Tab-separated table of C-alpha atoms in Angstrom:
chain	number	residue	atom	x	y	z
A	1	MET	CA	-16.458	-29.678	-8.794
A	2	LYS	CA	-15.424	-26.084	-8.169
A	3	LYS	CA	-12.595	-24.650	-10.190
A	4	GLN	CA	-9.465	-23.900	-8.207
A	5	ILE	CA	-7.550	-20.630	-8.343
A	6	LEU	CA	-4.009	-20.373	-7.011
A	7	VAL	CA	-2.915	-17.023	-5.559
A	8	ALA	CA	0.804	-16.292	-5.221
A	9	GLY	CA	1.304	-13.709	-2.483
A	10	GLY	CA	-0.565	-12.787	0.679
A	11	GLY	CA	-0.391	-9.007	0.563
A	12	ILE	CA	-3.264	-6.615	-0.084
A	13	GLY	CA	-3.578	-7.696	-3.726
A	14	GLY	CA	-3.385	-11.411	-2.992
A	15	LEU	CA	-5.952	-11.335	-0.194
A	16	ALA	CA	-8.325	-9.191	-2.269
A	17	ALA	CA	-7.975	-11.661	-5.158
A	18	ALA	CA	-8.708	-14.525	-2.756
A	19	ILE	CA	-11.897	-12.896	-1.471
A	20	GLY	CA	-13.052	-11.963	-4.968
A	21	GLY	CA	-12.304	-15.443	-6.297
A	22	ALA	CA	-14.150	-17.213	-3.502
A	23	ARG	CA	-17.174	-14.952	-3.819
A	24	ALA	CA	-17.216	-15.696	-7.563
A	25	GLY	CA	-17.517	-19.417	-6.796
A	26	TRP	CA	-13.896	-20.590	-7.010
A	27	GLU	CA	-11.954	-22.607	-4.482
A	28	VAL	CA	-8.936	-20.468	-3.537
A	29	ARG	CA	-5.516	-21.629	-2.355
A	30	LEU	CA	-3.123	-18.832	-1.408
A	31	TYR	CA	0.645	-19.150	-0.854
A	32	GLU	CA	2.778	-16.574	0.985
A	33	ARG	CA	6.554	-16.745	1.454
A	34	ALA	CA	6.616	-15.030	4.882
A	35	PRO	CA	5.994	-17.135	8.008
A	36	ALA	CA	3.274	-14.697	9.100
A	37	PHE	CA	1.018	-12.195	7.352
A	38	THR	CA	2.568	-8.728	7.412
A	39	GLU	CA	2.243	-5.485	5.478
A	40	VAL	CA	4.905	-2.823	4.937
A	41	GLY	CA	4.445	0.851	4.206
A	42	ALA	CA	2.215	3.425	5.793
A	43	GLY	CA	-0.975	4.855	4.324
A	44	VAL	CA	-3.049	4.304	1.203
A	45	GLN	CA	-5.989	6.212	-0.254
A	46	LEU	CA	-9.073	4.265	-1.344
A	47	GLY	CA	-11.407	5.723	-3.949
A	48	PRO	CA	-15.131	4.947	-3.848
A	49	ASN	CA	-14.749	2.228	-6.489
A	50	VAL	CA	-12.579	0.286	-4.021
A	51	VAL	CA	-14.824	1.046	-1.050
A	52	ARG	CA	-17.817	-0.317	-2.988
A	53	HIS	CA	-16.002	-3.663	-3.323
A	54	LEU	CA	-15.259	-3.754	0.408
A	55	GLN	CA	-18.940	-3.049	1.087
A	56	ALA	CA	-19.996	-5.841	-1.281
A	57	TRP	CA	-17.621	-8.204	0.543
A	58	GLY	CA	-19.256	-7.411	3.887
A	59	LEU	CA	-16.288	-5.398	5.165
A	60	GLN	CA	-17.907	-1.980	5.597
A	61	SER	CA	-18.060	-2.221	9.407
A	62	ALA	CA	-14.431	-3.323	9.606
A	63	LEU	CA	-13.446	-0.410	7.364
A	64	GLN	CA	-15.378	2.090	9.490
A	65	GLU	CA	-13.514	0.942	12.597
A	66	VAL	CA	-9.991	1.631	11.274
A	67	ALA	CA	-10.145	4.112	8.374
A	68	SER	CA	-10.440	7.880	8.094
A	69	PHE	CA	-12.905	9.638	5.812
A	70	PRO	CA	-11.543	13.082	4.877
A	71	ASP	CA	-14.062	15.681	3.750
A	72	ARG	CA	-11.682	17.640	1.514
A	73	LEU	CA	-8.602	17.387	-0.711
A	74	ALA	CA	-6.475	20.525	-1.096
A	75	VAL	CA	-3.624	21.134	-3.539
A	76	ARG	CA	-1.118	23.750	-2.354
A	77	CYS	CA	2.016	25.424	-3.673
A	78	ALA	CA	5.009	23.960	-1.838
A	79	GLN	CA	6.994	27.178	-2.205
A	80	GLY	CA	4.436	29.861	-1.404
A	81	GLY	CA	1.976	27.789	0.606
A	82	GLY	CA	-1.101	29.108	-1.201
A	83	GLU	CA	-4.006	26.864	-2.191
A	84	LEU	CA	-4.095	26.035	-5.901
A	85	ALA	CA	-7.232	23.880	-6.056
A	86	SER	CA	-9.553	21.812	-3.867
A	87	LEU	CA	-11.984	18.933	-4.166
A	88	GLY	CA	-14.859	18.080	-1.885
A	89	LEU	CA	-14.776	14.548	-0.470
A	90	GLY	CA	-16.884	13.282	2.440
A	91	SER	CA	-20.625	13.354	1.811
A	92	ALA	CA	-20.141	14.900	-1.655
A	93	VAL	CA	-18.315	11.777	-2.859
A	94	VAL	CA	-20.868	9.435	-1.267
A	95	GLN	CA	-23.684	11.351	-2.970
A	96	ARG	CA	-21.985	11.286	-6.362
A	97	TYR	CA	-20.488	7.778	-6.399
A	98	GLY	CA	-22.456	5.842	-3.804
A	99	ALA	CA	-19.467	5.130	-1.558
A	100	ALA	CA	-16.951	7.042	0.540
A	101	TYR	CA	-13.375	8.155	-0.118
A	102	ALA	CA	-11.230	6.596	2.615
A	103	THR	CA	-7.650	6.871	3.850
A	104	ILE	CA	-6.233	3.932	5.778
A	105	HIS	CA	-3.044	2.465	7.203
A	106	ARG	CA	-1.875	-0.333	4.915
A	107	ALA	CA	-1.594	-2.729	7.861
A	108	ASP	CA	-5.211	-2.005	8.813
A	109	LEU	CA	-6.412	-2.643	5.246
A	110	HIS	CA	-4.365	-5.837	5.115
A	111	GLY	CA	-5.810	-6.953	8.451
A	112	LEU	CA	-9.448	-6.503	7.457
A	113	LEU	CA	-8.853	-8.338	4.166
A	114	ARG	CA	-7.103	-11.180	6.022
A	115	ASP	CA	-10.032	-11.493	8.419
A	116	GLY	CA	-12.485	-11.335	5.520
A	117	ALA	CA	-10.646	-14.099	3.665
A	118	ALA	CA	-10.379	-16.247	6.797
A	119	ALA	CA	-14.161	-16.140	7.202
A	120	LEU	CA	-14.709	-17.766	3.786
A	121	ALA	CA	-14.869	-21.558	3.667
A	122	ASP	CA	-13.455	-21.668	0.121
A	123	VAL	CA	-10.240	-19.801	0.988
A	124	GLY	CA	-7.237	-21.678	2.340
A	125	TRP	CA	-3.615	-20.588	2.645
A	126	ARG	CA	-0.124	-21.789	3.396
A	127	LEU	CA	2.485	-19.469	4.839
A	128	GLY	CA	6.224	-19.968	4.473
A	129	HIS	CA	6.011	-21.024	0.818
A	130	ALA	CA	7.945	-18.945	-1.725
A	131	VAL	CA	7.152	-18.952	-5.454
A	132	ALA	CA	9.880	-20.485	-7.637
A	133	GLY	CA	7.977	-20.458	-10.941
A	134	TYR	CA	5.005	-21.913	-12.769
A	135	HIS	CA	4.107	-23.936	-15.852
A	136	GLU	CA	0.899	-24.406	-17.826
A	137	ASP	CA	-0.227	-26.934	-20.401
A	138	GLY	CA	-3.544	-25.517	-21.558
A	139	ALA	CA	-5.582	-27.663	-19.188
A	140	ALA	CA	-4.103	-26.557	-15.850
A	141	VAL	CA	-1.425	-24.390	-14.296
A	142	GLY	CA	1.194	-25.744	-11.912
A	143	LEU	CA	2.857	-23.539	-9.307
A	144	ARG	CA	6.345	-24.425	-8.048
A	145	LEU	CA	7.006	-23.457	-4.449
A	146	VAL	CA	9.885	-23.678	-1.981
A	147	ARG	CA	8.975	-24.443	1.625
A	148	GLN	CA	10.954	-21.943	3.667
A	149	THR	CA	11.421	-24.128	6.741
A	150	ASP	CA	13.467	-26.839	4.995
A	151	GLY	CA	13.931	-25.791	1.355
A	152	ALA	CA	11.758	-28.619	0.055
A	153	GLN	CA	10.203	-28.231	-3.407
A	154	VAL	CA	6.398	-28.269	-3.475
A	155	GLU	CA	4.201	-28.343	-6.576
A	156	VAL	CA	0.477	-27.524	-6.643
A	157	GLU	CA	-1.971	-27.421	-9.534
A	158	GLY	CA	-5.059	-25.374	-10.271
A	159	ASP	CA	-7.220	-23.994	-13.050
A	160	ALA	CA	-5.820	-20.450	-12.871
A	161	LEU	CA	-3.017	-18.509	-11.204
A	162	VAL	CA	-2.984	-14.946	-9.878
A	163	GLY	CA	0.515	-13.537	-9.424
A	164	ALA	CA	0.377	-11.102	-6.500
A	165	ASP	CA	3.873	-11.881	-5.281
A	166	GLY	CA	5.202	-8.371	-4.903
A	167	LEU	CA	7.653	-5.930	-6.416
A	168	HIS	CA	10.087	-8.659	-7.485
A	169	SER	CA	7.333	-10.995	-8.690
A	170	ARG	CA	8.522	-14.366	-9.996
A	171	VAL	CA	5.184	-14.860	-11.756
A	172	ARG	CA	5.339	-11.516	-13.552
A	173	ALA	CA	8.990	-11.951	-14.493
A	174	GLN	CA	8.304	-15.350	-16.081
A	175	LEU	CA	5.046	-14.351	-17.765
A	176	LEU	CA	6.393	-11.148	-19.316
A	177	ALA	CA	10.092	-12.106	-19.610
A	178	GLU	CA	10.691	-9.106	-17.396
A	179	GLY	CA	14.210	-7.938	-16.608
A	180	THR	CA	15.702	-6.509	-13.440
A	181	THR	CA	13.734	-3.814	-11.616
A	182	ARG	CA	15.226	-0.359	-12.276
A	183	SER	CA	15.006	2.828	-10.263
A	184	ARG	CA	13.308	5.730	-12.097
A	185	GLY	CA	14.990	8.488	-10.089
A	186	HIS	CA	12.194	9.203	-7.626
A	187	LEU	CA	12.670	8.688	-3.882
A	188	ALA	CA	9.680	8.373	-1.535
A	189	TYR	CA	10.168	9.232	2.128
A	190	ARG	CA	7.295	7.953	4.293
A	191	ALA	CA	6.470	8.621	7.934
A	192	LEU	CA	3.649	8.381	10.476
A	193	VAL	CA	3.112	10.976	13.202
A	194	SER	CA	0.624	10.975	16.049
A	195	GLN	CA	-1.740	13.896	15.478
A	196	SER	CA	-1.939	14.611	19.206
A	197	ALA	CA	1.854	15.095	19.307
A	198	LEU	CA	1.790	17.728	16.555
A	199	PRO	CA	1.202	21.427	17.204
A	200	PRO	CA	-2.462	22.267	16.453
A	201	SER	CA	-1.443	24.254	13.360
A	202	LEU	CA	0.082	21.129	11.749
A	203	ARG	CA	-2.743	18.682	12.495
A	204	SER	CA	-5.009	17.780	9.594
A	205	GLN	CA	-8.066	15.659	8.857
A	206	GLN	CA	-7.995	16.295	5.108
A	207	VAL	CA	-5.859	15.171	2.176
A	208	THR	CA	-3.234	17.765	1.262
A	209	VAL	CA	-0.919	17.688	-1.732
A	210	TRP	CA	2.026	20.119	-1.908
A	211	LEU	CA	3.484	20.647	-5.401
A	212	GLY	CA	6.974	22.019	-6.038
A	213	PRO	CA	9.862	21.768	-8.521
A	214	ARG	CA	11.145	18.179	-8.682
A	215	LEU	CA	9.198	17.226	-5.560
A	216	HIS	CA	5.760	16.801	-4.050
A	217	VAL	CA	4.454	15.994	-0.581
A	218	VAL	CA	1.172	14.296	0.342
A	219	HIS	CA	-0.311	13.902	3.808
A	220	TYR	CA	-3.612	12.613	5.132
A	221	PRO	CA	-5.102	11.060	8.286
A	222	VAL	CA	-5.178	7.313	8.933
A	223	ARG	CA	-6.312	5.045	11.793
A	224	ARG	CA	-9.523	6.942	12.594
A	225	GLY	CA	-7.648	10.231	12.218
A	226	GLU	CA	-5.256	9.493	15.087
A	227	LEU	CA	-2.172	9.367	12.840
A	228	LEU	CA	-0.971	11.608	10.015
A	229	ASN	CA	0.593	9.742	7.100
A	230	ILE	CA	3.219	11.840	5.286
A	231	VAL	CA	4.877	10.990	1.965
A	232	ALA	CA	7.547	13.248	0.454
A	233	ILE	CA	8.707	12.384	-3.066
A	234	ARG	CA	11.720	14.011	-4.702
A	235	HIS	CA	14.001	13.387	-7.636
A	236	GLY	CA	17.237	11.762	-6.534
A	237	GLN	CA	19.727	8.942	-6.811
A	238	ALA	CA	18.544	5.682	-5.303
A	239	PRO	CA	20.731	3.751	-2.827
A	240	SER	CA	22.889	1.111	-4.467
A	241	ASP	CA	21.429	-1.833	-2.512
A	242	LEU	CA	17.966	-1.840	-4.053
A	243	ASP	CA	17.351	-5.436	-2.961
A	244	ALA	CA	16.991	-4.083	0.571
A	245	TRP	CA	14.458	-1.565	-0.672
A	246	ASP	CA	13.184	-0.256	2.670
A	247	HIS	CA	15.845	2.004	4.159
A	248	GLY	CA	16.174	4.163	7.228
A	249	ALA	CA	16.134	7.586	5.591
A	250	ASN	CA	18.392	10.541	6.271
A	251	ALA	CA	16.138	13.302	7.653
A	252	ALA	CA	18.749	15.980	6.977
A	253	GLU	CA	18.845	14.962	3.308
A	254	LEU	CA	15.090	15.423	2.958
A	255	GLU	CA	15.101	18.717	4.846
A	256	ALA	CA	17.803	20.031	2.493
A	257	ALA	CA	15.725	19.018	-0.550
A	258	LEU	CA	12.772	21.002	0.831
A	259	ALA	CA	14.839	24.004	1.941
A	260	ARG	CA	13.057	26.398	-0.425
A	261	THR	CA	9.529	25.354	0.476
A	262	CYS	CA	7.167	27.339	2.689
A	263	THR	CA	7.547	27.537	6.464
A	264	ARG	CA	4.490	25.424	7.296
A	265	LEU	CA	5.669	22.513	5.133
A	266	GLN	CA	9.204	22.679	6.513
A	267	GLU	CA	7.863	22.673	10.072
A	268	LEU	CA	5.878	19.509	9.334
A	269	ILE	CA	8.883	17.753	7.787
A	270	ARG	CA	11.140	18.717	10.710
A	271	ALA	CA	8.578	17.444	13.236
A	272	VAL	CA	8.796	13.842	11.981
A	273	PRO	CA	12.141	12.737	13.525
A	274	GLN	CA	11.139	14.186	16.919
A	275	LEU	CA	7.469	13.181	17.068
A	276	GLY	CA	6.885	10.388	14.562
A	277	SER	CA	8.116	7.010	13.484
A	278	GLY	CA	11.051	8.506	11.566
A	279	TRP	CA	11.438	8.485	7.800
A	280	ARG	CA	11.594	5.296	5.746
A	281	LEU	CA	12.879	5.487	2.202
A	282	TRP	CA	11.537	3.687	-0.879
A	283	PRO	CA	13.117	4.170	-4.329
């Protein structure tokens, strides 16, 4: 009989673990607390080591359809605007590492992993089941779940457990006797803007990192280059209600923090409330 692996969490990590487990010959059972698969956030950069795994899992075509493949990474001074360093991506990375460097919307990455997992006979999942804890006796591991529809307790057993149940992971907290999550004094403002809505001077198909005192900004294309993902990180005091960790951000607050940066960067930051999805804040 095949060994069974339990996966707690149906995000990017959980679905990747499910695909990897099934392809390694395990029977996978995945449990997700939400009633439907969703993914929060905006963009993510994938190095060639990750892209090689997606290729090995038969997901190269799906990746090509939704990702962007920048040909350059530039590091610039946030105050003066000048270029400090650059790195060739594109074909240079493929030649050196055997796979591309990709930038992708998190929801698109989640979607292609979900479809990849669904195509595997040895992967099954249950939605609407939240992790309450686990126990192990040396021979097996038992996962305690709460069915979200009626609060009923459910217990399942397998040969191994992967805890991919998020920022406030019950599995990690129990395994490592971990305390309450603490803010480290960095605030990340994230936004998506349609490239076609931006002035030509602000559009970009490369990865750009702006470095400044107590802050940095990163932006890169996602969704075939149609959208620009922007992340501005600064030192600051986190909101008091960290349990609701995704907040509508104050654009004026971010603009004030970047008041001494160069004109081009300030223009990009100011364009977000008018042209994009608006800022979301993550401590």
